[in-house]
mmCIF file of C-alpha atoms in Angstrom:
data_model
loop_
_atom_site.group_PDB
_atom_site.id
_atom_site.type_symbol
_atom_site.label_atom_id
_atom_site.label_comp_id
_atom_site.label_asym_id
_atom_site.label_seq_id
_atom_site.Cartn_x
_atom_site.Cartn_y
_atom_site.Cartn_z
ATOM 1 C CA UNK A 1392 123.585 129.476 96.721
ATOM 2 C CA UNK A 1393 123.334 131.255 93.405
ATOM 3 C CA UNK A 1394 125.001 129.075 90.243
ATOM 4 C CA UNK A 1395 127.746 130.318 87.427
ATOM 5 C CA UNK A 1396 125.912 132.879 85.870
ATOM 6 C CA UNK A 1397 127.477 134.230 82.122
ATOM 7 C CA UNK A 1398 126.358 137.003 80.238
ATOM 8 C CA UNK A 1399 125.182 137.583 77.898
ATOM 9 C CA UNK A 1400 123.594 134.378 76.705
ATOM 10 C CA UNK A 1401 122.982 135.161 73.193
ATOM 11 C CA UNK A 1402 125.612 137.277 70.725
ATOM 12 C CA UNK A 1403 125.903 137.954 67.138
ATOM 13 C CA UNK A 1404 128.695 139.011 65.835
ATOM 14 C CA UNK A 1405 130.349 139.849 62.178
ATOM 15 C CA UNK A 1406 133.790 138.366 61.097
ATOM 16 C CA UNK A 1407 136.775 140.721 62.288
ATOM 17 C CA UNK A 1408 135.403 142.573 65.144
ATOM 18 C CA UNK A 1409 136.347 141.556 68.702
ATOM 19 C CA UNK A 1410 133.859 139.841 71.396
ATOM 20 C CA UNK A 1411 133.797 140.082 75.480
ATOM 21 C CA UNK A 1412 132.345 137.350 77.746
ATOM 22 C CA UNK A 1413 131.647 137.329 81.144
ATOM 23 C CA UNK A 1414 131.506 134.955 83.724
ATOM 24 C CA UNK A 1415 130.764 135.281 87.598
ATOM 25 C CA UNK A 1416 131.323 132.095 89.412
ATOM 26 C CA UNK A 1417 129.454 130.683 92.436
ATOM 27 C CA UNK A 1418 130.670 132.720 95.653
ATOM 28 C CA UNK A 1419 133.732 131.221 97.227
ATOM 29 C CA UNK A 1420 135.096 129.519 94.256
ATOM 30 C CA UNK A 1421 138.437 131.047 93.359
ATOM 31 C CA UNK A 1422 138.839 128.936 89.945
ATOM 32 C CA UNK A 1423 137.150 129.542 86.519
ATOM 33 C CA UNK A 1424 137.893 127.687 83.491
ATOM 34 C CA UNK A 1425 136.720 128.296 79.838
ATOM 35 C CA UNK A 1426 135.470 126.064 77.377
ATOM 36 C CA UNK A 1427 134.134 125.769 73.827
ATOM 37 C CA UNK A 1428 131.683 123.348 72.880
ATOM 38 C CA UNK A 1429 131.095 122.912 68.988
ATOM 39 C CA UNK A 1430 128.875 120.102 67.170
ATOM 40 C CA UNK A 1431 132.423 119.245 65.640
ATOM 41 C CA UNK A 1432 135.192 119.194 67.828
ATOM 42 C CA UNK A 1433 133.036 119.245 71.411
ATOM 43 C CA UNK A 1434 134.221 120.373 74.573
ATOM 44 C CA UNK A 1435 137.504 122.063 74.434
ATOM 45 C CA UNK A 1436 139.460 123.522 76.900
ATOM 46 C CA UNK A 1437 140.075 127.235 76.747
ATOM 47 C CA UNK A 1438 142.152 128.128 79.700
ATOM 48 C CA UNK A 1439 141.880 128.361 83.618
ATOM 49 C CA UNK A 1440 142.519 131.682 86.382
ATOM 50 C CA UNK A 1441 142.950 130.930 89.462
ATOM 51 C CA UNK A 1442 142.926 133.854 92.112
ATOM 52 C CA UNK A 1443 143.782 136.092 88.540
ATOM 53 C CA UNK A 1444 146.092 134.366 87.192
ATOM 54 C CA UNK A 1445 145.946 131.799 84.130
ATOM 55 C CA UNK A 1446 146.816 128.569 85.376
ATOM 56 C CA UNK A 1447 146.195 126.324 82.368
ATOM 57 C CA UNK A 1448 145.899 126.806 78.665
ATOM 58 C CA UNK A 1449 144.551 124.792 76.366
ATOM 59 C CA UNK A 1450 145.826 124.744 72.559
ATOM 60 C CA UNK A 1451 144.030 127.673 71.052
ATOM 61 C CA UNK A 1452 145.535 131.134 69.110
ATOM 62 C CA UNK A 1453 146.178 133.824 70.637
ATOM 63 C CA UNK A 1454 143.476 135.531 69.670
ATOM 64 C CA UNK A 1455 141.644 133.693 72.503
ATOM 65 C CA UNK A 1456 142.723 135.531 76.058
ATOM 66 C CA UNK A 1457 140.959 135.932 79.464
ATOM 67 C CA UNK A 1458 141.526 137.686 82.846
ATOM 68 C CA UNK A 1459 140.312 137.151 86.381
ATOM 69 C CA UNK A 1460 139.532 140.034 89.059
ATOM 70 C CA UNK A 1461 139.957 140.432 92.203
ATOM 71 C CA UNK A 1462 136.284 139.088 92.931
ATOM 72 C CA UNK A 1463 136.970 136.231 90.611
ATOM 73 C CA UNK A 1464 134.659 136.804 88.438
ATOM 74 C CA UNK A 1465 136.695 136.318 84.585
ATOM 75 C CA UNK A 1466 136.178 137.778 81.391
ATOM 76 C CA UNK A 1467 137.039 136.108 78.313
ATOM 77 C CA UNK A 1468 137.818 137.825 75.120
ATOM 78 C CA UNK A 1469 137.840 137.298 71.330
ATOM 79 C CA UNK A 1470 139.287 138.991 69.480
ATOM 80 C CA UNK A 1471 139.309 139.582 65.074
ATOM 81 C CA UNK A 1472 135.752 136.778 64.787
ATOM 82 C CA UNK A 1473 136.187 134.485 62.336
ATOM 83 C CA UNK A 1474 133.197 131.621 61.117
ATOM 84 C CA UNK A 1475 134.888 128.940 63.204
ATOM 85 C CA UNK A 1476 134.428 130.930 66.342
ATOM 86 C CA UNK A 1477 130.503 130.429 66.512
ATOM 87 C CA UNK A 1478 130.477 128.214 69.272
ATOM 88 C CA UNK A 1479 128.604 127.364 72.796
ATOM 89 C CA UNK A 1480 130.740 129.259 75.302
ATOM 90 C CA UNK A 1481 130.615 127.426 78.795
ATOM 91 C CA UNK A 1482 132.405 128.987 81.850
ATOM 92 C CA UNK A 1483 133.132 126.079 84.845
ATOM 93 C CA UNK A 1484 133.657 127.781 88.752
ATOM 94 C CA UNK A 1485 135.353 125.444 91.358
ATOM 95 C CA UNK A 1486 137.051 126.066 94.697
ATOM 96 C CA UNK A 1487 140.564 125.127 93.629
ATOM 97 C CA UNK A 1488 140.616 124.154 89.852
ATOM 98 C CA UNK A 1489 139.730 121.285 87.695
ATOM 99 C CA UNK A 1490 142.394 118.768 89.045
ATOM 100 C CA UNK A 1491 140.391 116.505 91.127
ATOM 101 C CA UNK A 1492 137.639 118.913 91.732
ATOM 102 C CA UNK A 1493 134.468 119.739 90.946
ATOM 103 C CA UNK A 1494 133.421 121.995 88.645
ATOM 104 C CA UNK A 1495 130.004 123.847 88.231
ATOM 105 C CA UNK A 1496 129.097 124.836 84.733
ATOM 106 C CA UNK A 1497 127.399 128.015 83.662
ATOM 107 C CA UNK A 1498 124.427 127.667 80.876
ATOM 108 C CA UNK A 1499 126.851 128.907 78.904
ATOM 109 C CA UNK A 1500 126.978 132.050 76.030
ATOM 110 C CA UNK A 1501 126.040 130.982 72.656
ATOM 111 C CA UNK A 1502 127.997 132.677 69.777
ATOM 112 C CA UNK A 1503 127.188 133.522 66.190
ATOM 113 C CA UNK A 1504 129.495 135.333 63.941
ATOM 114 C CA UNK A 1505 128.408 136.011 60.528
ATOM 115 C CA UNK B 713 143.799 113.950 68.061
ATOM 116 C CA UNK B 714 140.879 113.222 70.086
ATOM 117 C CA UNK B 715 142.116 111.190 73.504
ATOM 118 C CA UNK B 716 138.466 110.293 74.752
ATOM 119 C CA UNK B 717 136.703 108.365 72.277
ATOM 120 C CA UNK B 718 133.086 107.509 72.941
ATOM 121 C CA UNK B 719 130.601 105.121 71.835
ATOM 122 C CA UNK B 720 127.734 105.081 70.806
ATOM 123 C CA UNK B 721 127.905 108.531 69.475
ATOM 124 C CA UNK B 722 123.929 108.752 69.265
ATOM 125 C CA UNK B 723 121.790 106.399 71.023
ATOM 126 C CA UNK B 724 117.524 105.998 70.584
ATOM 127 C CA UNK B 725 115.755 103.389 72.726
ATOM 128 C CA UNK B 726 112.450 102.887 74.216
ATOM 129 C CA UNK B 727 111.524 103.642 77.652
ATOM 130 C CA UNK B 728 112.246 100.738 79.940
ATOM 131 C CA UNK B 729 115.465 99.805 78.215
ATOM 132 C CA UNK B 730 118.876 99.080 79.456
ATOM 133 C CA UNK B 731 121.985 100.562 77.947
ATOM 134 C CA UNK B 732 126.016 100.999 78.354
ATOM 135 C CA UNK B 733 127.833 103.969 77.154
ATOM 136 C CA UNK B 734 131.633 103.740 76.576
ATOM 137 C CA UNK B 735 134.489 105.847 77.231
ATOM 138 C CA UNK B 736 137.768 104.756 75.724
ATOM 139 C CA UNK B 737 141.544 106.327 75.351
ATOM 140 C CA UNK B 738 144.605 104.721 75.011
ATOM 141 C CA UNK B 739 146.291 107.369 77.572
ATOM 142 C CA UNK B 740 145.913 107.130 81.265
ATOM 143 C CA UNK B 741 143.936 109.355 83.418
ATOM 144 C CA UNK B 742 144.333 110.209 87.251
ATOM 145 C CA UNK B 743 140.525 110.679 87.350
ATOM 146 C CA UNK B 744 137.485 110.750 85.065
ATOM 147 C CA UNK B 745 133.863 112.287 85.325
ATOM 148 C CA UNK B 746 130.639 111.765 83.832
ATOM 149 C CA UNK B 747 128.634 114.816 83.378
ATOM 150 C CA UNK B 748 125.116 114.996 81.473
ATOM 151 C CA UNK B 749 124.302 117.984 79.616
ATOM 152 C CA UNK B 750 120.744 118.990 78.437
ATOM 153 C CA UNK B 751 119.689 121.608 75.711
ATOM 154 C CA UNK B 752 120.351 125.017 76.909
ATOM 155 C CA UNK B 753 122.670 124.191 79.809
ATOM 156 C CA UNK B 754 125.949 123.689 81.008
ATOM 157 C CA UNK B 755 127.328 120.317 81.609
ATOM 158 C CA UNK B 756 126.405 118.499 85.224
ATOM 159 C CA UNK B 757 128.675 116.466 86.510
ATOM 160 C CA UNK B 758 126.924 112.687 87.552
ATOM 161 C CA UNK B 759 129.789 111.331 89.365
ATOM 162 C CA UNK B 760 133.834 111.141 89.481
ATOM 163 C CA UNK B 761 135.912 108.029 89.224
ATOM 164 C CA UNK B 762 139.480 107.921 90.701
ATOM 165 C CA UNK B 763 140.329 104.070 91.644
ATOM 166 C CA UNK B 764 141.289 101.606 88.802
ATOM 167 C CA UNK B 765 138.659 99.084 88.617
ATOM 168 C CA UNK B 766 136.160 101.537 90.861
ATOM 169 C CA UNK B 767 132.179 100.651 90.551
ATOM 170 C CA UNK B 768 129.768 103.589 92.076
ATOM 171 C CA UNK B 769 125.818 103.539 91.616
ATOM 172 C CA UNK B 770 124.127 106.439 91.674
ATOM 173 C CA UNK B 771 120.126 105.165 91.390
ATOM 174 C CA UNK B 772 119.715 103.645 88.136
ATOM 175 C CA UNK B 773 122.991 104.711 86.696
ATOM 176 C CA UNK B 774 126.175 102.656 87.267
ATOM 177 C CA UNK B 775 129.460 103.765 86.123
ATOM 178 C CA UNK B 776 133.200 101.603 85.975
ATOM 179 C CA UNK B 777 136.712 102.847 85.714
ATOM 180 C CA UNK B 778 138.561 100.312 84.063
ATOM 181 C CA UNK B 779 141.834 98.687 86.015
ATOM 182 C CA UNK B 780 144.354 100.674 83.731
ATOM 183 C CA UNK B 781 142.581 103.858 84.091
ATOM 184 C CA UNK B 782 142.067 103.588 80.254
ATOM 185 C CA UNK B 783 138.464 103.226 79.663
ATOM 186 C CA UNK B 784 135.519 103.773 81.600
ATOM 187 C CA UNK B 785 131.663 103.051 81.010
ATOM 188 C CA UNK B 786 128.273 104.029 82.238
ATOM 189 C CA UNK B 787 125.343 101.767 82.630
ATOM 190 C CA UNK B 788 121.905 102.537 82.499
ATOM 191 C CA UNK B 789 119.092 100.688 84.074
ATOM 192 C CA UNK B 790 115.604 100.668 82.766
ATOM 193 C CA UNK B 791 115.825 104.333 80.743
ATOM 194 C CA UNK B 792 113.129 107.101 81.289
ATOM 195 C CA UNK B 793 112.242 110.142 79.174
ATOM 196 C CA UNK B 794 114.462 111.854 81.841
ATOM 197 C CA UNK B 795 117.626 110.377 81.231
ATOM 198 C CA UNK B 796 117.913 112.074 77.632
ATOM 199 C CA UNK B 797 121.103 114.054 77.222
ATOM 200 C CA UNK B 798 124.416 114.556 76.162
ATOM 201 C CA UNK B 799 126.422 112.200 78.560
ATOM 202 C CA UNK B 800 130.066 113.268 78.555
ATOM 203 C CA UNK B 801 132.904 112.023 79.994
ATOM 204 C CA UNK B 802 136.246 113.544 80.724
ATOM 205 C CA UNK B 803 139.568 113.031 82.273
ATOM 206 C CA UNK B 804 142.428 114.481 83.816
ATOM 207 C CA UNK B 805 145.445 113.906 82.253
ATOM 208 C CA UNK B 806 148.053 114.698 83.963
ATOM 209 C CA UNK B 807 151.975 114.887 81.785
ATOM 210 C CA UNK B 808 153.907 117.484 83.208
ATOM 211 C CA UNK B 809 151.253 120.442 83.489
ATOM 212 C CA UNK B 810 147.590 118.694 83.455
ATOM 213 C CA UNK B 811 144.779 118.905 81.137
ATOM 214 C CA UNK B 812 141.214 118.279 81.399
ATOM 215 C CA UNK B 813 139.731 116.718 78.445
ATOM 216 C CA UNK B 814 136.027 116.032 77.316
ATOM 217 C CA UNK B 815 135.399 112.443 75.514
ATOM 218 C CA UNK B 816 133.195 113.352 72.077
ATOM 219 C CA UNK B 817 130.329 112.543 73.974
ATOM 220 C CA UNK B 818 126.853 110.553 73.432
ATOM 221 C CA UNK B 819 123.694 111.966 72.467
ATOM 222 C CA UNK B 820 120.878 109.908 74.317
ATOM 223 C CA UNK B 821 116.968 109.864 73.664
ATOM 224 C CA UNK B 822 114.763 108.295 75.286
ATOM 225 C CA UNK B 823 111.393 107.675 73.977
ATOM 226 C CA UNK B 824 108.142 107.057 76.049
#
């Protein structure tokens, strides 16, 4: 059974444009949750879709949004860069969402903005 | 306001050694994982924890909710080289809607 794959795994960006992730969970899974990981603050929760639509948000701006398809595979978009948003990007796929389930992790995209 | 606090944040020992890695929050959670995460990866989870006071072994690593759901801990026996990694833990908090939050985590090396 394949893993979460994202793409792509490496990005560089400048301050002010606007940045696209993607994430395709493991087949069957219907949930996908988003997380930032940071030498400073961690692992922090993004936001959840399940079966397209966002289920749980975590406390970040607006700026921060994601969708879910039909396939459940989820995009996650960023949009106006600024320094703080170089971060690991992990994507998590479980069958029903993160309450009381397990959840598969993706290797994750890494994130520069300069 | 970080509700999973964990200690040691960084941890070195020698090959052989035994060590306990702690998880701590003064808020209650429904359930709590471990999950070890290695350069270049994603987080994988190690094992989940539901039952106050709960003990489960998983080879040489033993992990403990504590009774009041509070605090939890995982216990290594006789460390190898393959045991470095992130160890994380995180919780489901559940107050109305529920969040999942990661603890600040504990960077483990072990040397040979």
């Amino acid at each position: 059974k394949a893993g979460v794959t994202q793409t792509p795994r490496y990005l560089i960006k400048t301050r002010g444009q606007q940045v696209t992730l993607s994430c395709s969970p493991i087949s069957g899974h219907r949930s996908v949750s988003w997380y930032q990981q940071t030498p400073g603050q961690g692992l922090q929760f993004l936001f959840e879709y399940f079966s397209e639509t966002q289920r749980n948000k975590g406390n970040f701006p607006g700026r921060f949004s994601g969708r879910q398809f039909s396939n459940s595979r989820s995009e996650m978009n960023v949009s106006t860069l600024e320094l703080g948003d170089s971060a690991l990007y992990l994507c998590a796929s479980s069958l029903y969402g993160t309450l009381d389930n397990e959840q598969f992790f993706g290797p994750g995209t890494r994130l520069t903005v300069l | 306001t970080q509700l999973l606090e964990q200690s040691p944040q960084f941890l070195s020992i020698q090959e052989g050694e035994n060590l306990t890695v702690y998880c701590n929050s003064s808020s209650v959670f429904s359930s709590l994982q471990w999950y070890r995460q290695e350069p270049g990866e994603g987080p994988v989870l190690l094992v989940t924890v539901v039952t106050g006071g709960e003990v489960k072994k998983l080879k040489r690593l033993t992990f403990q909710f504590g009774d009041a759901r509070k605090d939890s801990s995982l216990h290594i026996t006789a460390a190898q080289p393959g045991d470095t990694g992130l160890y994380l833990c995180a919780g489901v908090l559940k107050t109305g809607t529920y969040k999942y939050i990661f603890g600040t985590g504990t960077r483990l090396k072990v040397l040979a």
